[in-house]
PDB file of C-alpha atoms in Angstrom:
ATOM      1  CA  MET A 527       0.051  -0.098   0.039  1.00 38.00           C
ATOM      2  CA  GLN A 528       1.269   3.383  -1.066  1.00 46.00           C
ATOM      3  CA  PRO A 529       1.412   6.256   1.498  1.00 45.00           C
ATOM      4  CA  THR A 530      -0.900   9.228   0.879  1.00 50.00           C
ATOM      5  CA  GLU A 531       0.624  12.561   0.025  1.00 52.00           C
ATOM      6  CA  ALA A 532      -0.491  13.685   3.671  1.00 48.00           C
ATOM      7  CA  GLN A 533       1.489  10.743   5.163  1.00 45.00           C
ATOM      8  CA  LEU A 534       4.526  11.431   2.961  1.00 47.00           C
ATOM      9  CA  ARG A 535       4.510  15.251   4.101  1.00 49.00           C
ATOM     10  CA  SER A 536       3.928  14.550   7.850  1.00 50.00           C
ATOM     11  CA  ASP A 537       6.673  11.853   7.898  1.00 55.00           C
ATOM     12  CA  SER A 538       9.160  13.923   5.940  1.00 53.00           C
ATOM     13  CA  PRO A 539      12.077  15.404   8.157  1.00 54.00           C
ATOM     14  CA  PHE A 540      12.199  18.355   5.493  1.00 53.00           C
ATOM     15  CA  GLY A 541       8.642  19.597   6.534  1.00 55.00           C
ATOM     16  CA  GLU A 542       6.040  20.293   3.916  1.00 57.00           C
ATOM     17  CA  ALA A 543       6.130  18.338   0.653  1.00 60.00           C
ATOM     18  CA  LEU A 544       5.855  21.337  -1.446  1.00 63.00           C
ATOM     19  CA  SER A 545       8.587  23.413   0.291  1.00 79.00           C
ATOM     20  CA  PRO A 546      10.533  25.622  -2.064  1.00 87.00           C
ATOM     21  CA  PHE A 547      14.039  24.453  -2.818  1.00 90.00           C
ATOM     22  CA  HIS A 548      17.093  26.509  -4.001  1.00 94.00           C
ATOM     23  CA  LEU A 549      19.499  25.335  -6.639  1.00 96.00           C
ATOM     24  CA  ALA A 550      22.650  27.194  -7.762  1.00 97.00           C
ATOM     25  CA  LEU A 551      24.062  26.612 -11.377  1.00 96.00           C
ATOM     26  CA  ARG A 552      26.792  28.065 -13.189  1.00 95.00           C
ATOM     27  CA  VAL A 553      26.205  29.727 -16.595  1.00 96.00           C
ATOM     28  CA  HIS A 554      28.590  31.175 -19.191  1.00 95.00           C
ATOM     29  CA  ASP A 555      26.169  34.089 -20.284  1.00 96.00           C
ATOM     30  CA  LEU A 556      23.639  35.814 -18.081  1.00 97.00           C
ATOM     31  CA  GLU A 557      21.816  37.408 -21.050  1.00 97.00           C
ATOM     32  CA  ALA A 558      21.375  33.827 -22.579  1.00 97.00           C
ATOM     33  CA  SER A 559      20.078  32.566 -19.433  1.00 97.00           C
ATOM     34  CA  LYS A 560      17.488  35.352 -19.286  1.00 97.00           C
ATOM     35  CA  GLN A 561      16.215  34.412 -22.847  1.00 97.00           C
ATOM     36  CA  PHE A 562      15.863  30.781 -21.668  1.00 98.00           C
ATOM     37  CA  TYR A 563      14.481  31.068 -18.233  1.00 97.00           C
ATOM     38  CA  ILE A 564      12.244  34.081 -18.747  1.00 96.00           C
ATOM     39  CA  GLY A 565      11.842  34.058 -22.479  1.00 96.00           C
ATOM     40  CA  LEU A 566      11.176  30.486 -23.079  1.00 96.00           C
ATOM     41  CA  LEU A 567      10.192  28.921 -19.813  1.00 96.00           C
ATOM     42  CA  GLY A 568       8.333  32.125 -18.369  1.00 95.00           C
ATOM     43  CA  SER A 569       9.991  32.351 -15.195  1.00 95.00           C
ATOM     44  CA  ARG A 570      10.071  35.461 -13.068  1.00 96.00           C
ATOM     45  CA  VAL A 571      13.052  37.285 -11.770  1.00 96.00           C
ATOM     46  CA  GLY A 572      13.920  37.594  -8.103  1.00 95.00           C
ATOM     47  CA  ARG A 573      16.967  39.292  -6.991  1.00 95.00           C
ATOM     48  CA  THR A 574      19.821  40.141  -9.233  1.00 96.00           C
ATOM     49  CA  ASP A 575      23.392  41.114  -9.172  1.00 96.00           C
ATOM     50  CA  VAL A 576      26.069  41.747 -11.928  1.00 96.00           C
ATOM     51  CA  ARG A 577      27.148  38.163 -11.523  1.00 98.00           C
ATOM     52  CA  TRP A 578      23.976  36.350 -10.669  1.00 98.00           C
ATOM     53  CA  ILE A 579      20.250  36.074 -11.095  1.00 98.00           C
ATOM     54  CA  ASP A 580      17.595  34.479  -9.083  1.00 98.00           C
ATOM     55  CA  TYR A 581      14.727  32.809 -11.178  1.00 97.00           C
ATOM     56  CA  ASP A 582      11.276  31.829  -9.686  1.00 95.00           C
ATOM     57  CA  ILE A 583      10.471  28.514 -11.344  1.00 93.00           C
ATOM     58  CA  GLY A 584       7.089  27.269  -9.943  1.00 88.00           C
ATOM     59  CA  GLY A 585       7.974  28.826  -6.551  1.00 90.00           C
ATOM     60  CA  HIS A 586      11.619  27.506  -6.362  1.00 92.00           C
ATOM     61  CA  GLN A 587      14.594  29.392  -6.340  1.00 96.00           C
ATOM     62  CA  ILE A 588      17.013  28.732  -9.192  1.00 96.00           C
ATOM     63  CA  THR A 589      20.013  31.009  -8.966  1.00 98.00           C
ATOM     64  CA  VAL A 590      22.458  31.207 -12.085  1.00 98.00           C
ATOM     65  CA  HIS A 591      26.012  32.420 -11.326  1.00 98.00           C
ATOM     66  CA  LEU A 592      28.155  33.875 -14.085  1.00 98.00           C
ATOM     67  CA  ASP A 593      31.186  31.959 -14.885  1.00 96.00           C
ATOM     68  CA  GLU A 594      32.626  33.121 -18.166  1.00 91.00           C
ATOM     69  CA  GLU A 595      35.492  30.533 -18.249  1.00 90.00           C
ATOM     70  CA  MET A 596      33.143  27.589 -17.433  1.00 86.00           C
ATOM     71  CA  THR A 597      33.299  24.658 -19.920  1.00 81.00           C
ATOM     72  CA  LEU A 598      29.988  22.826 -20.807  1.00 72.00           C
ATOM     73  CA  PRO A 599      29.260  20.183 -18.231  1.00 66.00           C
ATOM     74  CA  GLU A 600      30.472  16.578 -19.150  1.00 71.00           C
ATOM     75  CA  GLU A 601      27.604  14.887 -20.834  1.00 75.00           C
ATOM     76  CA  GLY A 602      26.510  11.758 -19.217  1.00 84.00           C
ATOM     77  CA  ASP A 603      23.213   9.887 -19.501  1.00 87.00           C
ATOM     78  CA  ASN A 604      21.479   6.922 -18.103  1.00 89.00           C
ATOM     79  CA  PRO A 605      18.976   4.598 -19.993  1.00 87.00           C
ATOM     80  CA  VAL A 606      15.454   4.945 -18.527  1.00 91.00           C
ATOM     81  CA  ASP A 607      12.350   3.569 -20.442  1.00 87.00           C
ATOM     82  CA  GLY A 608      13.883   3.656 -23.669  1.00 87.00           C
ATOM     83  CA  ASP A 609      15.421   7.242 -23.394  1.00 91.00           C
ATOM     84  CA  ARG A 610      18.919   8.292 -22.624  1.00 91.00           C
ATOM     85  CA  VAL A 611      18.457  10.613 -19.674  1.00 93.00           C
ATOM     86  CA  PRO A 612      20.975  13.426 -19.164  1.00 92.00           C
ATOM     87  CA  VAL A 613      22.774  13.145 -15.945  1.00 91.00           C
ATOM     88  CA  PRO A 614      22.973  15.332 -13.902  1.00 91.00           C
ATOM     89  CA  HIS A 615      19.718  17.149 -14.198  1.00 93.00           C
ATOM     90  CA  PHE A 616      17.191  18.799 -11.968  1.00 93.00           C
ATOM     91  CA  GLY A 617      13.491  18.619 -12.412  1.00 92.00           C
ATOM     92  CA  ILE A 618      10.031  20.161 -11.504  1.00 92.00           C
ATOM     93  CA  VAL A 619       7.006  17.890 -10.936  1.00 92.00           C
ATOM     94  CA  LEU A 620       3.727  19.403 -12.168  1.00 93.00           C
ATOM     95  CA  GLU A 621       0.089  18.258 -12.386  1.00 93.00           C
ATOM     96  CA  LEU A 622      -0.414  16.476 -15.695  1.00 94.00           C
ATOM     97  CA  GLU A 623      -2.449  19.189 -17.259  1.00 95.00           C
ATOM     98  CA  SER A 624       0.016  21.941 -16.427  1.00 94.00           C
ATOM     99  CA  TRP A 625       2.757  19.611 -17.875  1.00 95.00           C
ATOM    100  CA  LYS A 626       0.761  19.088 -21.167  1.00 96.00           C
ATOM    101  CA  ALA A 627       0.254  22.851 -21.564  1.00 95.00           C
ATOM    102  CA  LEU A 628       3.738  23.723 -20.928  1.00 96.00           C
ATOM    103  CA  GLY A 629       5.045  21.064 -23.285  1.00 97.00           C
ATOM    104  CA  GLU A 630       2.739  22.459 -26.126  1.00 97.00           C
ATOM    105  CA  ARG A 631       3.909  26.186 -25.390  1.00 96.00           C
ATOM    106  CA  LEU A 632       7.533  25.126 -25.490  1.00 97.00           C
ATOM    107  CA  ARG A 633       7.107  22.929 -28.611  1.00 97.00           C
ATOM    108  CA  ALA A 634       5.116  26.113 -30.430  1.00 97.00           C
ATOM    109  CA  ALA A 635       8.040  28.213 -29.298  1.00 96.00           C
ATOM    110  CA  GLY A 636      10.569  26.053 -31.163  1.00 96.00           C
ATOM    111  CA  ALA A 637      12.168  24.601 -27.923  1.00 97.00           C
ATOM    112  CA  ASP A 638      15.142  22.297 -28.587  1.00 96.00           C
ATOM    113  CA  PHE A 639      14.025  19.149 -26.648  1.00 98.00           C
ATOM    114  CA  VAL A 640      16.721  16.713 -25.431  1.00 97.00           C
ATOM    115  CA  ILE A 641      13.804  14.271 -24.889  1.00 97.00           C
ATOM    116  CA  ALA A 642      10.494  15.459 -26.442  1.00 98.00           C
ATOM    117  CA  PRO A 643       7.394  15.273 -24.301  1.00 98.00           C
ATOM    118  CA  ARG A 644       6.067  11.719 -23.756  1.00 97.00           C
ATOM    119  CA  ILE A 645       4.484   9.466 -21.414  1.00 96.00           C
ATOM    120  CA  ARG A 646       6.932   7.120 -19.570  1.00 94.00           C
ATOM    121  CA  PHE A 647       6.266   3.995 -17.627  1.00 92.00           C
ATOM    122  CA  GLN A 648       2.703   3.583 -19.139  1.00 91.00           C
ATOM    123  CA  GLY A 649       0.370   1.543 -17.200  1.00 91.00           C
ATOM    124  CA  GLU A 650       2.809   1.144 -14.237  1.00 90.00           C
ATOM    125  CA  PRO A 651       2.373   2.853 -10.950  1.00 88.00           C
ATOM    126  CA  GLY A 652       4.981   5.394 -11.727  1.00 87.00           C
ATOM    127  CA  GLU A 653       3.396   6.607 -15.123  1.00 92.00           C
ATOM    128  CA  GLN A 654       4.321  10.019 -15.851  1.00 95.00           C
ATOM    129  CA  GLY A 655       4.823  12.580 -18.508  1.00 97.00           C
ATOM    130  CA  THR A 656       8.372  13.733 -19.052  1.00 97.00           C
ATOM    131  CA  PHE A 657      10.537  16.055 -21.303  1.00 98.00           C
ATOM    132  CA  PHE A 658      14.025  17.384 -21.042  1.00 97.00           C
ATOM    133  CA  LEU A 659      15.585  20.590 -22.093  1.00 97.00           C
ATOM    134  CA  ARG A 660      19.256  22.252 -21.681  1.00 96.00           C
ATOM    135  CA  ASP A 661      19.656  25.781 -20.906  1.00 96.00           C
ATOM    136  CA  PRO A 662      22.301  27.726 -23.030  1.00 95.00           C
ATOM    137  CA  SER A 663      25.042  26.589 -20.464  1.00 94.00           C
ATOM    138  CA  GLY A 664      24.142  22.849 -20.897  1.00 93.00           C
ATOM    139  CA  ASN A 665      22.289  22.587 -17.617  1.00 95.00           C
ATOM    140  CA  ALA A 666      19.648  19.873 -17.978  1.00 96.00           C
ATOM    141  CA  LEU A 667      16.057  20.337 -16.678  1.00 96.00           C
ATOM    142  CA  GLU A 668      13.374  17.720 -16.599  1.00 97.00           C
ATOM    143  CA  PHE A 669       9.626  18.462 -16.390  1.00 96.00           C
ATOM    144  CA  LYS A 670       7.481  15.752 -14.971  1.00 96.00           C
ATOM    145  CA  GLY A 671       3.590  15.495 -15.111  1.00 96.00           C
ATOM    146  CA  PHE A 672       1.572  13.268 -12.981  1.00 94.00           C
ATOM    147  CA  LYS A 673      -2.166  12.587 -12.904  1.00 89.00           C
ATOM    148  CA  ASP A 674      -1.793  11.907  -9.247  1.00 87.00           C
ATOM    149  CA  ARG A 675       1.202  13.550  -7.617  1.00 86.00           C
ATOM    150  CA  SER A 676       0.964  11.080  -4.451  1.00 84.00           C
ATOM    151  CA  ARG A 677       2.164   8.410  -6.985  1.00 85.00           C
ATOM    152  CA  LEU A 678       5.601  10.223  -7.378  1.00 87.00           C
ATOM    153  CA  PHE A 679       7.493   7.582  -5.307  1.00 87.00           C
ATOM    154  CA  ALA A 680       5.202   4.501  -6.375  1.00 85.00           C
ATOM    155  CA  SER A 681       6.911   1.479  -7.664  1.00 83.00           C
TER     156      SER A 681
END
């Protein structure tokens, strides 16, 4: 029997299941990051400095730090349900309808998907929509969609 979302939340040492997280990434070009995170994804800007920008992605704080000398991350991948999933990556979990709408909007905007929107693990407890993008500095992002987010950890 799978735990409910309420059980997951109350048993978590981290507090509420939807607490915002913070992630810091290196980028080689702040302006290119704005085009991606604001222009393509539709993120809002939080605090900024000449060398970093906070982006609000679904209530989570993604901070990009300028590193003009950075090299693109070493590309690795892992086979998952027939796809070569970029590793490392970070992801956002959405309700399925929001995931579908975002995928359609990004496709219409000409987004360059690493893995195009599709349903993974069809008919299994962890069935989910997924797609992957890379920002202009090569950082990989995954967007997942679940009909029932309490199934996030189902196996």
